[in-house]
């Protein structure tokens, strides 16, 4: 069975470090600790006094003063790794963690996973081809030498960089290396670690290069693993669950995230809030619990995006000038049916087609496989359809040789509605107001990736009020937009009460509208 040596880099909260080390070694695993030399001596003394006698714990032989983005972080990792390799010959895997990480699975589960696949777990994407870097420096991290810390000596950092650019002092990347980038939270086999340590001794050119790159903890191990290990033996992922906000800040987990964390397909999570005492206590007991009944639903990333997105509704990139000026034509009449329950809108469209000869297209901006004619490729993906929305609709009017067309939109597509109402055509909107049961909202959460088949009832019950509010809020936003020709058909109204809005929406007689309003099981789930 796998024996894990944890490589712990830390710089604060000595009491928590002691607790973390005791929890991780309680089942026979090992830990090598590097405590930042910039931190108070008293803090390190506290940790050493508490853990120094534990045979499963070793300290880095040399402590380094670490700075964010500096080579010092990698040096600290290497010192801890060397100490672990020497002290724990039984260790089969080396797992990088920080003081903010905690196990979200048991040791039994973790070791079964590692035993089941002879591989290394490390994120490693091509530095130049991938979009892993979202903002800031890219190739400048590598081709220029960085001697100063950007956070501590901002002026010196940027002056040095600009001077090198001005003088053309770009440098070559070692010719045999493909630079990779990814998360620094890796889990590597002993053989891989030994190969890396051998390379640090045999390739001074590589060490010299990385020692003056910027943020090398995201490139050093990632590059060397890809250089040394065959592709089939690498899993391009981290076993540590972590998320970042739109602003590049790590998401912090609190007491009410326990069930969410356990349901993710990861072994550890980062960052656990220092104030989340209950969460830390529960996770602390988990690693030694022997549990292996984890239900993996793995909806964390999408769920976080959904919840945090509620605070930024309405943001949208400015349209390109040619999109803004495109029109559908004043002679065209675009009829938009809006409904969160797509099957209800499709049922209504089917009834309209039965009564009237109006081309109608279901959720073309929401469903990839919507049946569309070949329009030269503009219809091929949802991204293209949305980006060229007015051009697409103009082409559809021309293709069907009509001046009236019906489309369906989700209630979340407010930006599309606003755009079409500005498109110099006659536009009418029919909103289908539905009643939403808990069962429907649970199904919606699963379809949207906010929950999975194994999401716990407790997590789902916490999520339901937010989803219900979000659905209602989308409808309120449509009303607040003040669209002219905005009509509503309500599930709670009688078919006769719904005749008038249908007649006005379609410009038909009330007799025809009555036939449509009496569509059997129109609102049934």
Short mmCIF file of C-alpha atoms in Angstrom, two decimals:
data_model
loop_
_atom_site.label_atom_id
_atom_site.label_comp_id
_atom_site.label_asym_id
_atom_site.label_seq_id
_atom_site.Cartn_x
_atom_site.Cartn_y
_atom_site.Cartn_z
CA UNK A 1 0.00 0.00 0.00
CA UNK A 2 1.14 3.56 -0.74
CA UNK A 3 3.06 5.40 1.95
CA UNK A 4 2.83 9.16 1.55
CA UNK A 5 5.45 11.71 2.56
CA UNK A 6 3.80 15.11 2.69
CA UNK A 7 5.94 18.12 1.78
CA UNK A 8 4.61 20.96 3.91
CA UNK A 9 5.54 24.58 3.18
CA UNK A 10 4.26 26.94 5.85
CA UNK A 11 4.96 30.32 7.42
CA UNK A 12 2.29 31.05 10.05
CA UNK A 13 -0.13 29.64 12.62
CA UNK A 14 2.22 27.20 14.41
CA UNK A 15 -0.59 25.62 16.46
CA UNK A 16 -2.43 24.67 13.27
CA UNK A 17 0.79 23.28 11.75
CA UNK A 18 1.31 21.04 14.75
CA UNK A 19 -2.27 19.81 14.56
CA UNK A 20 -2.05 19.23 10.81
CA UNK A 21 1.20 17.25 11.12
CA UNK A 22 -0.18 15.09 13.93
CA UNK A 23 -3.33 14.33 11.94
CA UNK A 24 -1.47 13.36 8.77
CA UNK A 25 1.04 11.11 10.57
CA UNK A 26 -1.56 9.44 12.81
CA UNK A 27 -2.08 6.63 10.29
CA UNK A 28 1.62 6.03 9.61
CA UNK A 29 2.32 8.54 6.84
CA UNK A 30 5.23 10.98 6.92
CA UNK A 31 5.74 14.70 6.69
CA UNK A 32 8.69 16.98 5.91
CA UNK A 33 8.22 20.56 7.10
CA UNK A 34 9.78 23.75 5.81
CA UNK A 35 8.86 26.69 8.02
CA UNK A 36 9.70 30.04 6.43
CA UNK A 37 12.89 31.53 7.87
CA UNK A 38 11.23 34.97 7.72
CA UNK A 39 8.73 33.89 10.37
CA UNK A 40 9.41 34.42 14.08
CA UNK A 41 11.95 32.12 15.70
CA UNK A 42 9.55 31.51 18.55
CA UNK A 43 6.98 30.07 16.14
CA UNK A 44 9.46 27.59 14.69
CA UNK A 45 10.65 26.66 18.18
CA UNK A 46 7.06 25.89 19.17
CA UNK A 47 6.62 23.59 16.14
CA UNK A 48 9.96 21.86 16.67
CA UNK A 49 9.34 21.25 20.38
CA UNK A 50 5.92 19.78 19.66
CA UNK A 51 6.91 17.57 16.71
CA UNK A 52 10.66 17.00 16.89
CA UNK A 53 10.36 13.65 18.69
CA UNK A 54 7.87 12.18 16.19
CA UNK A 55 9.78 9.63 14.04
CA UNK A 56 7.42 10.25 11.11
CA UNK A 57 8.26 13.97 10.99
CA UNK A 58 11.40 15.60 9.64
CA UNK A 59 12.37 19.23 9.14
CA UNK A 60 14.10 20.72 6.11
CA UNK A 61 17.84 20.82 6.80
CA UNK A 62 17.98 24.44 5.74
CA UNK A 63 15.28 27.06 6.19
CA UNK A 64 14.86 29.67 3.45
CA UNK A 65 13.35 33.14 3.58
CA UNK A 66 10.59 32.77 1.03
CA UNK A 67 8.98 35.41 -1.16
CA UNK A 68 5.95 35.06 -3.41
CA UNK A 69 6.98 34.49 -7.04
CA UNK A 70 10.64 33.90 -6.13
CA UNK A 71 13.00 30.99 -6.68
CA UNK A 72 13.20 30.79 -2.89
CA UNK A 73 9.89 28.89 -2.85
CA UNK A 74 11.29 26.17 -5.10
CA UNK A 75 14.50 26.03 -3.04
CA UNK A 76 12.39 25.52 0.07
CA UNK A 77 10.45 22.72 -1.62
CA UNK A 78 13.67 21.03 -2.71
CA UNK A 79 15.15 21.23 0.80
CA UNK A 80 12.01 19.61 2.25
CA UNK A 81 11.92 16.98 -0.49
CA UNK A 82 15.59 16.06 0.10
CA UNK A 83 14.93 15.70 3.83
CA UNK A 84 11.92 13.45 3.16
CA UNK A 85 13.78 11.24 0.66
CA UNK A 86 16.65 10.71 3.12
CA UNK A 87 14.50 10.19 6.22
CA UNK A 88 11.70 8.05 4.82
CA UNK A 89 12.97 5.30 2.49
CA UNK A 90 9.58 3.58 2.76
CA UNK A 91 7.70 6.53 1.23
CA UNK A 92 6.27 5.70 -2.20
CA UNK A 93 4.65 9.09 -2.95
CA UNK A 94 5.47 12.71 -2.14
CA UNK A 95 2.51 15.08 -1.83
CA UNK A 96 2.96 18.87 -1.80
CA UNK A 97 0.69 20.71 0.67
CA UNK A 98 0.54 24.04 2.47
CA UNK A 99 -0.58 25.03 5.92
CA UNK A 100 -3.95 26.02 4.44
CA UNK A 101 -4.60 22.51 3.03
CA UNK A 102 -6.62 19.79 4.72
CA UNK A 103 -7.61 16.27 3.72
CA UNK A 104 -11.13 15.84 2.34
CA UNK A 105 -10.83 12.05 2.04
CA UNK A 106 -9.59 9.35 4.37
CA UNK A 107 -6.08 7.91 4.18
CA UNK A 108 -7.64 4.59 3.14
CA UNK A 109 -9.35 6.25 0.17
CA UNK A 110 -6.24 8.22 -0.79
CA UNK A 111 -3.95 5.20 -0.74
CA UNK A 112 -6.39 3.09 -2.73
CA UNK A 113 -6.42 5.78 -5.42
CA UNK A 114 -2.61 5.98 -5.55
CA UNK A 115 -2.24 2.19 -5.58
CA UNK A 116 -4.75 1.91 -8.40
CA UNK A 117 -2.77 3.95 -10.93
CA UNK A 118 1.03 3.97 -11.23
CA UNK A 119 1.40 7.60 -12.24
CA UNK A 120 2.31 11.14 -11.23
CA UNK A 121 -0.36 13.76 -10.55
CA UNK A 122 0.71 17.22 -11.63
CA UNK A 123 -0.85 19.98 -13.70
CA UNK A 124 1.47 20.69 -16.64
CA UNK A 125 0.21 22.67 -19.62
CA UNK A 126 2.32 24.06 -22.43
CA UNK A 127 3.54 27.46 -21.24
CA UNK A 128 3.21 29.19 -24.60
CA UNK A 129 0.22 27.40 -26.16
CA UNK A 130 -2.16 27.08 -23.21
CA UNK A 131 -4.28 29.83 -21.65
CA UNK A 132 -3.32 28.87 -18.08
CA UNK A 133 -1.97 32.39 -17.45
CA UNK A 134 -4.99 34.70 -17.46
CA UNK A 135 -3.37 38.08 -16.81
CA UNK A 136 0.03 39.67 -16.40
CA UNK A 137 3.41 38.54 -17.68
CA UNK A 138 3.69 35.56 -19.98
CA UNK A 139 6.93 34.84 -21.88
CA UNK A 140 8.51 37.76 -19.95
CA UNK A 141 8.58 35.42 -16.95
CA UNK A 142 11.15 33.28 -18.77
CA UNK A 143 13.11 35.27 -21.34
CA UNK A 144 14.20 37.98 -18.88
CA UNK A 145 16.10 37.55 -15.63
CA UNK A 146 14.23 38.49 -12.47
CA UNK A 147 16.39 39.38 -9.50
CA UNK A 148 13.86 41.37 -7.41
CA UNK A 149 10.54 40.55 -5.80
CA UNK A 150 7.64 42.29 -7.52
CA UNK A 151 5.68 42.64 -4.28
CA UNK A 152 8.52 43.83 -2.06
CA UNK A 153 10.53 45.88 -4.59
CA UNK A 154 8.06 46.82 -7.28
CA UNK A 155 10.12 49.69 -8.67
CA UNK A 156 13.33 47.65 -8.92
CA UNK A 157 11.43 44.70 -10.39
CA UNK A 158 9.92 46.68 -13.26
CA UNK A 159 12.95 48.89 -13.87
CA UNK A 160 15.12 45.79 -14.24
CA UNK A 161 12.65 44.23 -16.63
CA UNK A 162 12.27 47.36 -18.77
CA UNK A 163 16.03 47.87 -18.91
CA UNK A 164 16.54 44.33 -20.19
CA UNK A 165 13.86 44.89 -22.81
CA UNK A 166 15.43 48.18 -23.90
CA UNK A 167 18.89 46.63 -24.22
CA UNK A 168 17.61 43.49 -25.93
CA UNK A 169 18.87 41.19 -23.19
CA UNK A 170 16.53 38.32 -23.91
CA UNK A 171 17.90 34.89 -23.06
CA UNK A 172 17.44 31.45 -24.54
CA UNK A 173 15.39 28.77 -22.86
CA UNK A 174 17.36 25.48 -22.44
CA UNK A 175 16.96 23.88 -25.85
CA UNK A 176 15.86 20.44 -24.67
CA UNK A 177 13.12 21.70 -22.34
CA UNK A 178 9.47 22.25 -23.17
CA UNK A 179 8.39 24.74 -20.53
CA UNK A 180 5.18 23.69 -18.80
CA UNK A 181 2.99 25.48 -16.29
CA UNK A 182 0.42 24.46 -13.70
CA UNK A 183 -0.56 24.30 -10.06
CA UNK A 184 2.24 23.72 -7.55
CA UNK A 185 0.14 21.22 -5.56
CA UNK A 186 1.44 17.94 -6.97
CA UNK A 187 1.71 14.30 -5.91
CA UNK A 188 4.73 12.49 -7.39
CA UNK A 189 6.09 8.96 -7.12
CA UNK A 190 9.39 8.31 -5.39
CA UNK A 191 11.13 7.40 -8.65
CA UNK A 192 10.08 10.72 -10.20
CA UNK A 193 11.28 12.68 -7.17
CA UNK A 194 14.66 10.93 -7.28
CA UNK A 195 15.00 11.71 -11.01
CA UNK A 196 14.26 15.38 -10.30
CA UNK A 197 16.85 15.53 -7.52
CA UNK A 198 19.41 13.90 -9.80
CA UNK A 199 18.66 16.50 -12.50
CA UNK A 200 19.15 19.37 -10.05
CA UNK A 201 22.71 18.10 -9.54
CA UNK A 202 23.55 17.19 -13.14
CA UNK A 203 22.04 20.20 -14.95
CA UNK A 204 23.40 23.46 -13.49
CA UNK A 205 22.18 25.26 -16.64
CA UNK A 206 18.60 24.31 -15.85
CA UNK A 207 18.94 25.38 -12.24
CA UNK A 208 20.51 28.69 -13.27
CA UNK A 209 17.71 29.33 -15.74
CA UNK A 210 14.83 28.67 -13.33
CA UNK A 211 16.53 30.53 -10.47
CA UNK A 212 15.91 33.85 -12.24
CA UNK A 213 12.49 33.12 -13.76
CA UNK A 214 9.40 34.72 -12.28
CA UNK A 215 6.97 32.48 -10.32
CA UNK A 216 9.05 29.30 -10.88
CA UNK A 217 6.92 27.24 -8.49
CA UNK A 218 4.38 27.11 -11.34
CA UNK A 219 6.94 25.93 -13.93
CA UNK A 220 9.93 24.10 -12.35
CA UNK A 221 8.44 20.77 -11.26
CA UNK A 222 5.86 20.91 -14.03
CA UNK A 223 8.60 21.17 -16.69
CA UNK A 224 10.97 18.63 -15.18
CA UNK A 225 8.27 15.99 -14.71
CA UNK A 226 7.26 16.26 -18.38
CA UNK A 227 10.94 16.10 -19.36
CA UNK A 228 11.68 12.99 -17.30
CA UNK A 229 8.47 10.95 -17.16
CA UNK A 230 6.74 9.22 -20.11
CA UNK A 231 3.45 10.87 -21.10
CA UNK A 232 1.24 7.83 -20.27
CA UNK A 233 2.45 7.95 -16.66
CA UNK A 234 1.33 11.55 -16.04
CA UNK A 235 -2.16 12.63 -15.02
CA UNK A 236 -2.54 16.30 -15.93
CA UNK A 237 -4.40 17.29 -12.79
CA UNK A 238 -3.87 18.11 -9.15
CA UNK A 239 -5.33 16.03 -6.34
CA UNK A 240 -5.89 19.21 -4.31
CA UNK A 241 -9.24 20.96 -4.78
CA UNK A 242 -8.75 24.69 -5.14
CA UNK A 243 -10.67 27.42 -6.92
CA UNK A 244 -9.93 31.00 -7.86
CA UNK A 245 -12.26 33.97 -8.15
CA UNK A 246 -12.54 36.07 -11.31
CA UNK A 247 -9.99 38.35 -9.70
CA UNK A 248 -7.34 35.63 -9.32
CA UNK A 249 -7.78 35.21 -5.56
CA UNK A 250 -8.06 31.73 -4.03
CA UNK A 251 -11.49 30.79 -2.72
CA UNK A 252 -11.63 30.20 1.05
CA UNK A 253 -13.77 27.42 2.53
CA UNK A 254 -15.81 27.73 5.72
CA UNK A 255 -17.81 25.54 8.10
CA UNK A 256 -20.81 25.07 5.81
CA UNK A 257 -18.63 23.74 2.96
CA UNK A 258 -18.01 20.32 4.58
CA UNK A 259 -20.38 18.28 2.40
CA UNK A 260 -19.39 20.19 -0.72
CA UNK A 261 -15.70 19.42 -0.11
CA UNK A 262 -16.23 15.72 0.57
CA UNK A 263 -18.17 15.32 -2.67
CA UNK A 264 -15.31 16.59 -4.85
CA UNK A 265 -13.03 14.18 -6.71
CA UNK A 266 -9.91 15.31 -4.83
CA UNK A 267 -7.91 14.19 -1.79
CA UNK A 268 -7.15 17.60 -0.23
CA UNK A 269 -8.67 21.09 -0.37
CA UNK A 270 -7.15 24.55 -0.19
CA UNK A 271 -7.76 27.10 1.37
CA UNK A 272 -9.46 26.29 4.66
CA UNK A 273 -10.25 29.42 6.64
CA UNK A 274 -8.33 29.71 9.94
CA UNK A 275 -11.64 30.79 11.52
CA UNK A 276 -13.49 27.66 10.32
CA UNK A 277 -12.88 25.78 13.57
CA UNK A 278 -15.76 23.32 13.10
CA UNK A 279 -14.70 22.49 9.53
CA UNK A 280 -11.08 22.00 10.58
CA UNK A 281 -12.11 19.70 13.44
CA UNK A 282 -14.32 17.56 11.18
CA UNK A 283 -11.72 17.33 8.41
CA UNK A 284 -8.99 16.64 10.95
CA UNK A 285 -10.77 13.49 12.09
CA UNK A 286 -11.55 12.43 8.53
CA UNK A 287 -8.07 11.39 7.37
CA UNK A 288 -7.72 8.68 10.01
CA UNK A 289 -11.37 7.62 9.88
CA UNK A 290 -10.98 4.74 7.42
CA UNK A 291 -14.06 5.93 5.53
CA UNK A 292 -14.53 4.85 1.94
CA UNK A 293 -18.17 5.73 1.34
CA UNK A 294 -17.62 9.07 -0.40
CA UNK A 295 -20.23 10.03 -2.98
CA UNK A 296 -18.46 12.03 -5.67
CA UNK A 297 -20.67 14.58 -7.43
CA UNK A 298 -17.82 16.98 -8.32
CA UNK A 299 -19.96 20.06 -8.97
CA UNK A 300 -17.73 22.47 -7.02
CA UNK A 301 -16.34 24.60 -9.85
CA UNK A 302 -19.68 25.17 -11.60
CA UNK A 303 -21.49 25.71 -8.32
CA UNK A 304 -19.01 28.37 -7.24
CA UNK A 305 -19.28 30.11 -10.61
CA UNK A 306 -23.06 30.11 -10.34
CA UNK A 307 -23.20 31.49 -6.81
CA UNK A 308 -20.57 34.17 -7.24
CA UNK A 309 -22.00 35.17 -10.60
CA UNK A 310 -25.18 36.37 -8.90
CA UNK A 311 -23.27 39.46 -7.78
CA UNK A 312 -22.12 40.46 -11.24
CA UNK A 313 -25.28 40.09 -13.32
CA UNK A 314 -25.47 42.38 -16.30
CA UNK A 315 -21.79 42.66 -17.15
CA UNK A 316 -21.12 42.18 -20.83
CA UNK A 317 -18.31 42.83 -23.25
CA UNK A 318 -18.93 45.79 -25.52
CA UNK A 319 -20.18 44.63 -28.93
CA UNK A 320 -18.01 45.06 -31.98
CA UNK A 321 -19.11 47.98 -34.16
CA UNK A 322 -20.23 45.73 -37.01
CA UNK A 323 -22.39 43.68 -34.61
CA UNK A 324 -23.89 46.81 -33.10
CA UNK A 325 -24.86 48.23 -36.47
CA UNK A 326 -26.24 44.98 -37.93
CA UNK A 327 -30.04 44.96 -38.20
CA UNK A 328 -32.69 42.38 -38.88
CA UNK A 329 -34.66 44.77 -41.07
CA UNK A 330 -37.62 46.94 -40.27
CA UNK A 331 -39.89 44.65 -42.25
CA UNK A 332 -38.97 41.63 -40.13
CA UNK A 333 -41.02 40.47 -37.17
CA UNK A 334 -39.13 38.50 -34.50
CA UNK A 335 -41.30 36.67 -31.96
CA UNK A 336 -39.40 35.56 -28.87
CA UNK A 337 -40.79 32.96 -26.48
CA UNK A 338 -39.00 33.07 -23.14
CA UNK A 339 -39.23 30.24 -20.62
CA UNK A 340 -36.98 28.55 -18.07
CA UNK A 341 -38.76 25.24 -18.70
CA UNK A 342 -37.56 24.47 -22.19
CA UNK A 343 -39.99 21.58 -22.70
CA UNK A 344 -42.94 23.90 -22.05
CA UNK A 345 -41.76 26.42 -24.66
CA UNK A 346 -41.13 23.64 -27.16
CA UNK A 347 -44.61 22.25 -26.55
CA UNK A 348 -46.12 25.67 -27.22
CA UNK A 349 -44.02 26.06 -30.38
CA UNK A 350 -45.25 22.69 -31.59
CA UNK A 351 -48.83 23.79 -31.10
CA UNK A 352 -48.19 27.09 -32.92
CA UNK A 353 -46.70 25.20 -35.87
CA UNK A 354 -49.83 23.03 -35.95
CA UNK A 355 -52.10 26.08 -36.16
CA UNK A 356 -49.95 28.53 -38.14
CA UNK A 357 -47.36 28.54 -40.89
CA UNK A 358 -44.61 30.46 -39.05
CA UNK A 359 -41.00 29.17 -39.02
CA UNK A 360 -39.98 28.48 -35.43
CA UNK A 361 -36.63 27.45 -33.97
CA UNK A 362 -36.19 26.13 -30.46
CA UNK A 363 -33.43 27.22 -28.11
CA UNK A 364 -30.80 27.97 -30.80
CA UNK A 365 -28.68 30.07 -28.42
CA UNK A 366 -28.86 27.51 -25.61
CA UNK A 367 -28.71 24.05 -27.19
CA UNK A 368 -25.76 23.04 -29.36
CA UNK A 369 -27.76 20.43 -31.28
CA UNK A 370 -30.64 22.69 -32.32
CA UNK A 371 -31.68 21.75 -35.87
CA UNK A 372 -30.41 24.58 -38.10
CA UNK A 373 -29.72 24.85 -41.83
CA UNK A 374 -26.14 25.16 -43.08
CA UNK A 375 -25.40 28.88 -43.14
CA UNK A 376 -21.72 28.71 -44.00
CA UNK A 377 -20.49 27.76 -40.52
CA UNK A 378 -21.94 30.65 -38.54
CA UNK A 379 -24.45 28.20 -37.07
CA UNK A 380 -21.88 25.56 -36.11
CA UNK A 381 -21.31 26.43 -32.43
CA UNK A 382 -23.17 28.23 -29.67
CA UNK A 383 -20.27 30.65 -29.38
CA UNK A 384 -20.51 31.66 -33.04
CA UNK A 385 -24.31 31.91 -32.94
CA UNK A 386 -24.22 34.17 -29.91
CA UNK A 387 -21.36 36.33 -31.15
CA UNK A 388 -23.01 36.87 -34.56
CA UNK A 389 -26.57 36.79 -33.28
CA UNK A 390 -28.06 39.46 -35.56
CA UNK A 391 -26.25 38.22 -38.64
CA UNK A 392 -27.45 34.69 -37.87
CA UNK A 393 -31.06 35.80 -37.51
CA UNK A 394 -30.88 37.85 -40.73
CA UNK A 395 -29.62 34.77 -42.58
CA UNK A 396 -32.40 32.63 -41.10
CA UNK A 397 -35.05 35.10 -42.25
CA UNK A 398 -33.51 34.95 -45.73
CA UNK A 399 -33.17 31.15 -45.69
CA UNK A 400 -36.83 30.58 -44.81
CA UNK A 401 -37.90 33.43 -47.12
CA UNK A 402 -40.10 34.88 -44.43
CA UNK A 403 -40.58 38.12 -42.55
CA UNK A 404 -41.93 36.40 -39.38
CA UNK A 405 -40.04 33.97 -37.18
CA UNK A 406 -40.30 32.52 -33.69
CA UNK A 407 -37.34 31.64 -31.50
CA UNK A 408 -37.07 30.40 -27.91
CA UNK A 409 -34.73 31.85 -25.29
CA UNK A 410 -33.94 30.96 -21.70
CA UNK A 411 -34.93 33.56 -19.11
CA UNK A 412 -31.21 34.05 -18.38
CA UNK A 413 -30.59 35.44 -21.89
CA UNK A 414 -31.48 39.03 -21.05
CA UNK A 415 -28.57 40.39 -23.10
CA UNK A 416 -29.91 38.65 -26.23
CA UNK A 417 -33.40 40.01 -25.64
CA UNK A 418 -32.08 43.54 -25.21
CA UNK A 419 -29.99 43.21 -28.36
CA UNK A 420 -32.87 41.97 -30.48
CA UNK A 421 -35.19 44.72 -29.25
CA UNK A 422 -32.61 47.22 -30.55
CA UNK A 423 -32.28 45.53 -33.94
CA UNK A 424 -34.66 47.82 -35.89
CA UNK A 425 -37.25 45.12 -36.37
CA UNK A 426 -40.66 44.51 -34.88
CA UNK A 427 -39.93 42.40 -31.82
CA UNK A 428 -42.45 40.87 -29.42
CA UNK A 429 -41.75 38.79 -26.34
CA UNK A 430 -44.01 36.16 -24.80
CA UNK A 431 -42.91 35.04 -21.34
CA UNK A 432 -44.24 31.71 -20.09
CA UNK A 433 -44.57 32.01 -16.31
CA UNK A 434 -44.26 28.54 -14.80
CA UNK A 435 -44.58 27.12 -11.33
CA UNK A 436 -41.33 25.49 -10.15
CA UNK A 437 -41.41 22.44 -7.90
CA UNK A 438 -38.41 21.35 -5.86
CA UNK A 439 -38.06 18.31 -8.14
CA UNK A 440 -37.80 20.52 -11.21
CA UNK A 441 -35.23 22.81 -9.59
CA UNK A 442 -33.15 19.80 -8.51
CA UNK A 443 -33.24 18.53 -12.08
CA UNK A 444 -32.29 21.99 -13.33
CA UNK A 445 -29.32 22.07 -10.94
CA UNK A 446 -28.11 18.73 -12.27
CA UNK A 447 -28.58 19.73 -15.91
CA UNK A 448 -26.65 22.95 -15.29
CA UNK A 449 -23.83 21.10 -13.54
CA UNK A 450 -24.53 22.73 -10.17
CA UNK A 451 -25.19 19.32 -8.64
CA UNK A 452 -24.63 15.68 -9.54
CA UNK A 453 -26.43 12.40 -9.04
CA UNK A 454 -24.50 11.87 -5.80
CA UNK A 455 -24.92 15.36 -4.35
CA UNK A 456 -26.12 14.97 -0.78
CA UNK A 457 -29.63 16.00 0.29
CA UNK A 458 -28.12 18.46 2.77
CA UNK A 459 -26.15 20.23 0.06
CA UNK A 460 -29.16 20.24 -2.24
CA UNK A 461 -31.44 21.75 0.40
CA UNK A 462 -28.91 24.53 0.95
CA UNK A 463 -28.74 25.15 -2.79
CA UNK A 464 -32.49 25.11 -3.59
CA UNK A 465 -33.39 28.54 -2.13
CA UNK A 466 -30.60 30.17 -4.13
CA UNK A 467 -31.72 28.50 -7.38
CA UNK A 468 -35.37 29.39 -6.75
CA UNK A 469 -34.43 33.00 -6.08
CA UNK A 470 -32.25 33.07 -9.17
CA UNK A 471 -35.08 31.84 -11.40
CA UNK A 472 -37.44 34.44 -9.96
CA UNK A 473 -34.78 37.12 -10.28
CA UNK A 474 -34.33 36.39 -13.99
CA UNK A 475 -38.03 37.00 -14.52
CA UNK A 476 -37.86 40.24 -12.53
CA UNK A 477 -34.97 41.45 -14.64
CA UNK A 478 -36.97 40.88 -17.81
CA UNK A 479 -39.82 42.95 -16.39
CA UNK A 480 -37.46 45.68 -15.22
CA UNK A 481 -36.00 45.91 -18.73
CA UNK A 482 -39.23 47.59 -19.81
CA UNK A 483 -39.59 45.85 -23.18
CA UNK A 484 -42.47 47.04 -25.30
CA UNK A 485 -44.71 44.23 -26.55
CA UNK A 486 -43.87 42.12 -23.48
CA UNK A 487 -46.70 39.66 -22.89
CA UNK A 488 -47.18 36.87 -20.36
CA UNK A 489 -48.86 33.49 -20.36
CA UNK A 490 -49.20 32.09 -16.85
CA UNK A 491 -49.42 28.48 -15.71
CA UNK A 492 -51.73 29.51 -12.86
CA UNK A 493 -54.14 31.26 -15.25
CA UNK A 494 -56.91 29.45 -17.10
CA UNK A 495 -56.56 28.71 -20.84
CA UNK A 496 -59.19 31.38 -21.54
CA UNK A 497 -57.21 33.97 -19.58
CA UNK A 498 -54.16 33.16 -21.70
CA UNK A 499 -55.98 33.66 -25.01
CA UNK A 500 -55.49 37.42 -25.24
CA UNK A 501 -51.68 37.53 -24.77
CA UNK A 502 -51.25 34.68 -27.27
CA UNK A 503 -53.49 36.43 -29.81
CA UNK A 504 -51.59 39.69 -29.42
CA UNK A 505 -48.20 37.99 -29.56
CA UNK A 506 -49.00 36.10 -32.77
CA UNK A 507 -51.32 38.72 -34.31
CA UNK A 508 -54.07 36.13 -34.74
CA UNK A 509 -57.75 35.91 -33.91
CA UNK A 510 -58.86 34.87 -30.45
CA UNK A 511 -60.31 31.65 -31.89
CA UNK A 512 -56.89 30.59 -33.17
CA UNK A 513 -55.25 31.73 -29.93
CA UNK A 514 -57.79 29.75 -27.92
CA UNK A 515 -56.85 26.57 -29.74
CA UNK A 516 -53.21 27.18 -28.93
CA UNK A 517 -53.87 28.07 -25.29
CA UNK A 518 -55.70 24.77 -24.84
CA UNK A 519 -52.69 22.72 -25.88
CA UNK A 520 -52.97 19.51 -23.81
CA UNK A 521 -50.60 19.33 -20.84
CA UNK A 522 -48.87 22.56 -21.91
CA UNK A 523 -47.23 23.16 -18.52
CA UNK A 524 -46.81 19.54 -17.44
CA UNK A 525 -43.37 18.43 -16.27
#
